CSV table of C-alpha atoms in Angstrom, one decimal:
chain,number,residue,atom,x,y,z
X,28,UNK,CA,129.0,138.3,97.7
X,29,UNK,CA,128.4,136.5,94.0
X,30,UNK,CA,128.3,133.2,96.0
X,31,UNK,CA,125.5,134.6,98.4
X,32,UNK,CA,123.4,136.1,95.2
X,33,UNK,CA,123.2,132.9,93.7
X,34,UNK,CA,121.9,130.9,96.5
X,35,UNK,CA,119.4,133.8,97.0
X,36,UNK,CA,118.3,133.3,93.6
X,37,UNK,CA,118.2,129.3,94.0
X,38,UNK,CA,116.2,129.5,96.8
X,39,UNK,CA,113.8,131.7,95.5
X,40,UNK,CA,113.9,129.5,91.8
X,41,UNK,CA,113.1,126.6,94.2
X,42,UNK,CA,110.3,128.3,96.0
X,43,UNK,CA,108.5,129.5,93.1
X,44,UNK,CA,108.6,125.8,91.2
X,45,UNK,CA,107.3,124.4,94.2
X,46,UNK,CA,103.6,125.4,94.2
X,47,UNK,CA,104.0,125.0,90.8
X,48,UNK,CA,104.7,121.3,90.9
X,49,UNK,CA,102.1,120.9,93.6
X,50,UNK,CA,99.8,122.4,91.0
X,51,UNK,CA,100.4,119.7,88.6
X,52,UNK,CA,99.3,117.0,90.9
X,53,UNK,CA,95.6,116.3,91.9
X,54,UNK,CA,94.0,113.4,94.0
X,55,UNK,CA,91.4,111.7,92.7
X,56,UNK,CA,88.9,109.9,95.0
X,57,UNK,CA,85.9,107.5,94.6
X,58,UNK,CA,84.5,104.0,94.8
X,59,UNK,CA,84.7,100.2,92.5
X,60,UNK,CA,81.3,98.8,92.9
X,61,UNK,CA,78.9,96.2,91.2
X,62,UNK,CA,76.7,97.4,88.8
X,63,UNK,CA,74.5,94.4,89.7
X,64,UNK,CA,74.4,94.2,93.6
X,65,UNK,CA,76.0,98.0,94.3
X,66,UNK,CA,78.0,96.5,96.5
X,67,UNK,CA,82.2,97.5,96.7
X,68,UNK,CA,84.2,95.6,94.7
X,69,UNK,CA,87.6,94.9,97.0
X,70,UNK,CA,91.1,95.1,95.6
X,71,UNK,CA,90.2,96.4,93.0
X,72,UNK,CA,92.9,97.8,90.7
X,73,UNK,CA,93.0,101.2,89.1
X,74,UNK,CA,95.9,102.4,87.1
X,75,UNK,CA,96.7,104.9,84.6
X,76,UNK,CA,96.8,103.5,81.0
X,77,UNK,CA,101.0,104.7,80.1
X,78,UNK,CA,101.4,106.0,82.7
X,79,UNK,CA,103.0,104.8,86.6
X,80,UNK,CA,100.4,105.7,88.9
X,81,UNK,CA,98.6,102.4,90.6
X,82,UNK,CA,96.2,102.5,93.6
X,83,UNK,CA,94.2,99.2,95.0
X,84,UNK,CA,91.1,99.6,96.3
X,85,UNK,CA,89.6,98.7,99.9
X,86,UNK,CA,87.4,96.3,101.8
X,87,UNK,CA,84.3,98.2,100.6
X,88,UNK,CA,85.7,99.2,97.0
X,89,UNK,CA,86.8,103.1,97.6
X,90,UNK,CA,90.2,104.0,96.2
X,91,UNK,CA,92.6,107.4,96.2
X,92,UNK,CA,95.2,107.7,93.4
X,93,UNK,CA,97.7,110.9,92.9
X,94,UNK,CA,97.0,112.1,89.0
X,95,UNK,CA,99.1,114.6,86.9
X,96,UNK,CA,96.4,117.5,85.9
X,97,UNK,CA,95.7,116.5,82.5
X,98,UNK,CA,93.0,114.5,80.8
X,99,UNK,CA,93.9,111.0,81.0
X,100,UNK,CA,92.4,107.0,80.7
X,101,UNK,CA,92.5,104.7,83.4
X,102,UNK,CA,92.4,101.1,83.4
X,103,UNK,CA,89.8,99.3,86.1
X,104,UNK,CA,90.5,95.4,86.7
X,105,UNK,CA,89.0,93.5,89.4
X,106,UNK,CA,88.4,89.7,89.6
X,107,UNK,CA,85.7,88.1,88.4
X,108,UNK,CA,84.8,91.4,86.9
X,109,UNK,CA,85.0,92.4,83.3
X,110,UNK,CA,88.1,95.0,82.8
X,111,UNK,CA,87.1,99.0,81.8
X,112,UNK,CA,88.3,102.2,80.8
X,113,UNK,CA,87.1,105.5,81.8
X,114,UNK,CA,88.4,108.7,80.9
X,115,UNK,CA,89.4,111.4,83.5
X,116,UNK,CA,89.4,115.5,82.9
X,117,UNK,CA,91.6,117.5,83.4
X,118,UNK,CA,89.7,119.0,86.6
X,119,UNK,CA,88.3,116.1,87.8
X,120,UNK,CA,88.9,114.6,91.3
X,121,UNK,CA,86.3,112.6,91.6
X,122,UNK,CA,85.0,109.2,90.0
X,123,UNK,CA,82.6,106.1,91.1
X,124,UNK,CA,83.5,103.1,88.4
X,125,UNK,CA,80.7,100.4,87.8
X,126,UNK,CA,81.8,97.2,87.2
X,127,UNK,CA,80.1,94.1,85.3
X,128,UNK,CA,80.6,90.5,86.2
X,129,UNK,CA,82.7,88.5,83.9
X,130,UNK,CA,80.7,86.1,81.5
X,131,UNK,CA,83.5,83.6,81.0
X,132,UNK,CA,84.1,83.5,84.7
X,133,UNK,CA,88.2,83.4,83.4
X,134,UNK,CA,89.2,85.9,86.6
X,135,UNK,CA,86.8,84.0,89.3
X,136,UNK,CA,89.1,82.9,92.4
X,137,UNK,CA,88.6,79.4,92.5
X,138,UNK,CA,89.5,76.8,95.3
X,139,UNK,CA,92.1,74.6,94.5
X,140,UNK,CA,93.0,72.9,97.9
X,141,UNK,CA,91.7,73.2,101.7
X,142,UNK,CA,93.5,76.6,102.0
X,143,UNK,CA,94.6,77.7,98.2
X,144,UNK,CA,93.0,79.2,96.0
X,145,UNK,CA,94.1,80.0,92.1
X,146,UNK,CA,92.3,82.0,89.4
X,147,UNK,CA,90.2,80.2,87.0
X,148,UNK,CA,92.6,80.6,83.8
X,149,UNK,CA,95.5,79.5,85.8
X,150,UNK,CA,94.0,76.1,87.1
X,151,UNK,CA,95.7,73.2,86.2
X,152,UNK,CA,92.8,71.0,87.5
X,153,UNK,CA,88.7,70.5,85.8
X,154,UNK,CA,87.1,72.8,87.8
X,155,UNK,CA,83.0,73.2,88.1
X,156,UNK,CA,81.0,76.4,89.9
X,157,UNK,CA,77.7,76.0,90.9
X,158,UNK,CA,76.5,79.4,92.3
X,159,UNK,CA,74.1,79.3,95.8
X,160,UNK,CA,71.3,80.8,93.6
X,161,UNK,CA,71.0,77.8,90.9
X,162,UNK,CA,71.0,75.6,94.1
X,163,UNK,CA,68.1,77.0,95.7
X,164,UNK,CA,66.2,78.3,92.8
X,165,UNK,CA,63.8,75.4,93.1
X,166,UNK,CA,62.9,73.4,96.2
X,167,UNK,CA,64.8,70.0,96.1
X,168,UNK,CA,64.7,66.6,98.8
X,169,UNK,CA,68.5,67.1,99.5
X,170,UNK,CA,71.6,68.8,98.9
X,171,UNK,CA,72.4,65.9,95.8
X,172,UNK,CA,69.0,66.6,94.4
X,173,UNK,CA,69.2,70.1,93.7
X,174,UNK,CA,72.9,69.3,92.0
X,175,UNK,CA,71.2,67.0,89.4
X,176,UNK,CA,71.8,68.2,85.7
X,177,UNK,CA,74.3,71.2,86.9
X,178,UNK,CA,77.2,69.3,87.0
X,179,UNK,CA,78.6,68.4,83.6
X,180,UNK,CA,79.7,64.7,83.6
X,181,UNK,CA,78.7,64.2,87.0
X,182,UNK,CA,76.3,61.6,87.4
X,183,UNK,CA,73.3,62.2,90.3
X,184,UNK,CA,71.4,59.3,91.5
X,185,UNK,CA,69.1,59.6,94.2
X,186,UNK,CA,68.6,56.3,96.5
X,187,UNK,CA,65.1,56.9,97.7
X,188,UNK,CA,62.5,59.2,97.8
X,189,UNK,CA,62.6,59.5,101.4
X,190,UNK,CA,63.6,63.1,103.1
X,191,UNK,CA,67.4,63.2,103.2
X,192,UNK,CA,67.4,60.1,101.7
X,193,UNK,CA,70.5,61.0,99.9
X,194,UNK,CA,72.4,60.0,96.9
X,195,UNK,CA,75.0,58.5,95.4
X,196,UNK,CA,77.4,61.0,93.3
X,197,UNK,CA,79.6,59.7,90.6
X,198,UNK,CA,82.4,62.4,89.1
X,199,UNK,CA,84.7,60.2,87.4
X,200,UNK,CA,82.2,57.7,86.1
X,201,UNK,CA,82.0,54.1,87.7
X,202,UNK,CA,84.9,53.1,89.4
X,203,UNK,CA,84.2,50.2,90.9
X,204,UNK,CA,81.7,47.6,91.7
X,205,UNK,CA,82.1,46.9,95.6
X,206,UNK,CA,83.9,49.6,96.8
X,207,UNK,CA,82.6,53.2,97.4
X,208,UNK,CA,82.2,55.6,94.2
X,209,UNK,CA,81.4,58.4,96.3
X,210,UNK,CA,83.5,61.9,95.9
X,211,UNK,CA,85.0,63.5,98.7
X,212,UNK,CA,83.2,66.4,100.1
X,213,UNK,CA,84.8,69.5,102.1
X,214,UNK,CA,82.5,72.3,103.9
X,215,UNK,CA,84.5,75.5,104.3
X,216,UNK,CA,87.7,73.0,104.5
X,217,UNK,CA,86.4,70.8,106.8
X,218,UNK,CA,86.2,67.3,105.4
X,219,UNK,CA,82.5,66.1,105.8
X,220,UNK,CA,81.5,62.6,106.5
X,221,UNK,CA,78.5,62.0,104.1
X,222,UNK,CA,78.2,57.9,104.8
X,223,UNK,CA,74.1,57.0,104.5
X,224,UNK,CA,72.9,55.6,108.0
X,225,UNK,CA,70.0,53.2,108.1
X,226,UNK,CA,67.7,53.4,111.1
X,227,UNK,CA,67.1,49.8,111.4
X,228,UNK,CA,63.2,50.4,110.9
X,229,UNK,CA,62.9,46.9,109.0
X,230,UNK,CA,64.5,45.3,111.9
X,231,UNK,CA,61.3,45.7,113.9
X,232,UNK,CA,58.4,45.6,111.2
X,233,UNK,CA,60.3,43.0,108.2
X,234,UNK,CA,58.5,45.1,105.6
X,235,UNK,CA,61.4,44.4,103.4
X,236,UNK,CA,62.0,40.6,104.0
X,237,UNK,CA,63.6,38.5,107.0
X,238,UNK,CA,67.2,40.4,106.6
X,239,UNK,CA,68.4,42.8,108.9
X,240,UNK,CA,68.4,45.9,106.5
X,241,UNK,CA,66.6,46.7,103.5
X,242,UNK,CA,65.9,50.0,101.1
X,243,UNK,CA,62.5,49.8,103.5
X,244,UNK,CA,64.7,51.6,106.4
X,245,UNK,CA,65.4,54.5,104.0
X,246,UNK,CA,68.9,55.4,104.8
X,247,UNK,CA,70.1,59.3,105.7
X,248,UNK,CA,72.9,61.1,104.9
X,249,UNK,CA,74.6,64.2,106.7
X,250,UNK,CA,74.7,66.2,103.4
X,251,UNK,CA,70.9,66.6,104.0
X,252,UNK,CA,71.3,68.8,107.0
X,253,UNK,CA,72.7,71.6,105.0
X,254,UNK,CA,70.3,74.6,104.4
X,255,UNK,CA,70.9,75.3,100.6
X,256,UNK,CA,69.8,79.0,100.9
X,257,UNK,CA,73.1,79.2,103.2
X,258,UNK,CA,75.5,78.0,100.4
X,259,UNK,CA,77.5,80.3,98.3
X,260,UNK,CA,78.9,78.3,95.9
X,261,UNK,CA,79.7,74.7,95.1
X,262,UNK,CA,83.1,74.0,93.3
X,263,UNK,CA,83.4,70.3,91.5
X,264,UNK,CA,87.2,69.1,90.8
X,265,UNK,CA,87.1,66.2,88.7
X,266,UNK,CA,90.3,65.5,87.7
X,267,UNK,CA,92.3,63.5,88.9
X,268,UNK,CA,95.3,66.0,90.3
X,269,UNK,CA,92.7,66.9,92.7
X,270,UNK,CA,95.0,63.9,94.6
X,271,UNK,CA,97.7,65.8,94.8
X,272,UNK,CA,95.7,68.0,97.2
X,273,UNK,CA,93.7,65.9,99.3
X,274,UNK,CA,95.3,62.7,98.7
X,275,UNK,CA,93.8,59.0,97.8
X,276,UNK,CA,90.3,60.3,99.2
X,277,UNK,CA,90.2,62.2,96.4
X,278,UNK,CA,90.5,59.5,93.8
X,279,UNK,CA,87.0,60.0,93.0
X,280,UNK,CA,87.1,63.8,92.3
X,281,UNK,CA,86.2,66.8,95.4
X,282,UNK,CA,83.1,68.7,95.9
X,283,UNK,CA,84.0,71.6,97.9
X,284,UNK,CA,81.2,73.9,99.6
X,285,UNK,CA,81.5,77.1,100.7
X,286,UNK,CA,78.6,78.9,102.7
X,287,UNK,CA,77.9,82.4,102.8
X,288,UNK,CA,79.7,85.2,105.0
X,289,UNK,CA,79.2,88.7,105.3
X,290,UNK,CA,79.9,91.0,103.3
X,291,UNK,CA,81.0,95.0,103.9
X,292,UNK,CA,79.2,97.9,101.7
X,293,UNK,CA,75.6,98.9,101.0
X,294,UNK,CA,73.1,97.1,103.2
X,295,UNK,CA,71.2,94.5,101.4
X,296,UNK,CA,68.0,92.5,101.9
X,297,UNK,CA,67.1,89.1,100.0
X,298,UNK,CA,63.7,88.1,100.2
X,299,UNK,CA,62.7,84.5,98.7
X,300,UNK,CA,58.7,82.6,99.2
X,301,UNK,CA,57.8,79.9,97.8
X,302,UNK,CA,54.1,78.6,97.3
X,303,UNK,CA,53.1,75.4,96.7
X,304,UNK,CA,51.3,72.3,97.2
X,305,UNK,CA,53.0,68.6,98.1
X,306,UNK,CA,51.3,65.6,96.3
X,307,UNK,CA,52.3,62.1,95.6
X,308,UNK,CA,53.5,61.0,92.4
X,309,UNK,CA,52.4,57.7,92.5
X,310,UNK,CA,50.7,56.2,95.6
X,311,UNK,CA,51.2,52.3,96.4
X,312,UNK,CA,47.4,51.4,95.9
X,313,UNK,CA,45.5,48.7,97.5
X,314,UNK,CA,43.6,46.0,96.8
X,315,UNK,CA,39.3,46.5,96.0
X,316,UNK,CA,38.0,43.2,97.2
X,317,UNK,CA,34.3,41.0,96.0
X,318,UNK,CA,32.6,38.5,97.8
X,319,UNK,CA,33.9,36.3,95.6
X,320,UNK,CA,37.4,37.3,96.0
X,321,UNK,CA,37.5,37.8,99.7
X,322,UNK,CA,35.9,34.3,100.1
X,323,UNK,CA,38.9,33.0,97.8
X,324,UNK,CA,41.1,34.7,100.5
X,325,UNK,CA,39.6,33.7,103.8
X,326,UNK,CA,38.7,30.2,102.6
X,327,UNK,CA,35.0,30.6,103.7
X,328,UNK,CA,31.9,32.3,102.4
X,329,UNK,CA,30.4,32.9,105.9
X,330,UNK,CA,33.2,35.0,107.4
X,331,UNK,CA,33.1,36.9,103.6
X,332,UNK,CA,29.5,37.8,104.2
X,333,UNK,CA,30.6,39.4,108.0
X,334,UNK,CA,32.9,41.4,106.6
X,335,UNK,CA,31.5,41.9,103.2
X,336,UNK,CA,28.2,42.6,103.5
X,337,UNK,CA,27.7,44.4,99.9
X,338,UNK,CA,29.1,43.3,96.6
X,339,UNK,CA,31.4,44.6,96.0
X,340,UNK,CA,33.1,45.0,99.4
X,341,UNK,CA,32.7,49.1,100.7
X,342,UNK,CA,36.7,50.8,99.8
X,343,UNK,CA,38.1,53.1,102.2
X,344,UNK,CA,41.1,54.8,100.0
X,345,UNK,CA,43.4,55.4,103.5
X,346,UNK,CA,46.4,57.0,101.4
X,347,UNK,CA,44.4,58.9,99.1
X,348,UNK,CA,43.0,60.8,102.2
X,349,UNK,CA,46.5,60.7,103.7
X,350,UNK,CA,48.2,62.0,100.7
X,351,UNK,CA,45.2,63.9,99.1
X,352,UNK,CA,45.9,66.8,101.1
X,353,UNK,CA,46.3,70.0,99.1
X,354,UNK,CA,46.9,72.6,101.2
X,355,UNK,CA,49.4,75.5,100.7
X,356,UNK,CA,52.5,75.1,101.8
X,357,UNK,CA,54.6,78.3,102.5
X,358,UNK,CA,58.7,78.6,103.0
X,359,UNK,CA,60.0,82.3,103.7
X,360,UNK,CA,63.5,83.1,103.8
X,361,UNK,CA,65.0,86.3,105.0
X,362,UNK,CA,69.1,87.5,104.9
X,363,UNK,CA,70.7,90.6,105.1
X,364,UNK,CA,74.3,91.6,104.2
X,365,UNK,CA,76.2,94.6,104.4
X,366,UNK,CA,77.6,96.3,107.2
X,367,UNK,CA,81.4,98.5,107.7
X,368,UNK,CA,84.8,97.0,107.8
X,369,UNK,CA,84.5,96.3,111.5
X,370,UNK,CA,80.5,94.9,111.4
X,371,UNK,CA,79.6,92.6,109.0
């Protein structure tokens, strides 16, 4: 009979903690985002400062973590993203956390290798991040073009002034005289054949001599054919453990480019126009012939009168009409992100 008293008693000691240790707990729910953008910062990490409780946020930045029901601090850490505190009631169950982009860049996830990736501070290698926005900020001739001053130590030289002409890229400084200098250069891990081509033009009108090729046949590249308002970023690895990676094509550093991909969250639209005119710099020029001179040149007076019949010689200016033209020019670029975990 004692025996049965006391388990009555322990069941009902048991049943009356119970709510009361379910009253101590609390769920508190909300989202990670950008403060810039708005968009959901994923896996994100929210924990309790002293305390046990950890919860990672999802794909589009919402989180759910089980709190004790007194006023506490949590810690917010996500990468790339400056670290915060925020405090928490006592009551409260729900919270939305801003977050701002780190300065120093120390947390960015960087890529080390066709398939790795490392944070910033924990690189080994000399890494460089050119963002998709300081790439397209301002119109350029080609990829190389738009890189010029952004690189530190890099060294940009363009080959012509042709479209896609191209240029040559020099990471590690010169490093030799014959063979090639050029870096090697990987689109969304794909390696990416960037040899100049020439199109033989001076093989049909010699306007650069009697040799096969010449700077006349203004040589393309393939690094030309990509859209720089489709790049998201452009990583530089210049030193030389960058060969441990790739191997001896990277003896002369890596420039690896990664193009944009959708993103899940609050849907966004970029707008970007540009306005403009196109002029030439400096035109060629041609030659404003006398009597005088043009008899010099065609060895007789007579034939200078036909085609000279006022002094000085009549002056069409063919490029200035070619190239005088000042009409606006217009460029429009539309993109959209944003979209759920399945649609992007």
């Amino acid at each position: 009979m004692r025996r049965r008293t006391m388990v009555s008693l322990a069941l009902m000691l048991s049943a009356a903690i119970a709510p009361a240790a379910r009253a101590q707990a609390r769920t508190l729910a909300g989202r990670v985002y950008d403060d810039a953008t708005q968009q959901g910062v994923p896996g994100a990490l929210i924990s309790v400062v002293n305390g046990k409780q950890v919860a990672q946020a999802g794909p589009d930045g919402r989180y759910r973590i089980n709190l004790p029901t007194t006023p506490l601090k949590l810690l917010v850490r996500g990468l790339g993203y400056k670290q915060r505190n925020a405090d928490v009631d006592a009551t409260q169950t729900t919270l939305d956390i801003a977050m701002t982009k780190e300065a120093l860049q120390l947390n960015e996830v960087v890529v080390t290798g066709t398939a790795t990736t490392q944070e910033r501070r924990n690189v080994a290698t000399a890494v460089t991040t050119v963002s998709g926005d300081q790439v397209s900020e301002a119109p350029s001739a080609s990829l190389e073009n738009a890189l010029q001053g952004k690189v530190v130590g890099a060294s940009i030289n363009m080959n012509s002034g042709a479209p896609g002409g191209g240029g040559q890229i020099q990471i590690r400084g010169v490093t030799s005289i014959l063979g090639n200098g050029q870096p090697l250069i990987v689109v969304d891990g794909v390696i990416f054949n960037n040899d100049a081509y020439s199109p033989g033009t001076n093989a049909v009108t010699r306007a650069g001599g009697s040799g096969a090729t010449s700077n006349q046949d203004n040589p393309v590249n393939r690094l030309a054919d990509l859209n720089p308002d489709e790049i998201e970023n452009i990583q530089v690895l210049k030193s030389a453990a960058a060969s441990a990676i790739y191997g001896s094509m990277a003896t002369n550093g890596v420039v690896l480019i990664t193009t944009k991909r959708g993103h899940s969250g609050v849907s966004q639209f970029h707008l970007s126009q540009r306005l403009g005119t196109n002029m030439a710099d400096r035109l060629l020029g041609s030659r404003h012939f006398t009597q005088a001179s043009l008899t010099e040149v065609l060895g007789s007076s007579t034939l200078a009168k036909q085609y000279c019949a006022s002094d000085p010689c009549p002056y069409y200016d063919y490029q200035g009409k070619l190239y005088g033209q000042r009409d606006i020019a217009y460029e429009t670029a539309l993109s959209m992100s944003g979209g759920t975990d399945v649609t992007k």
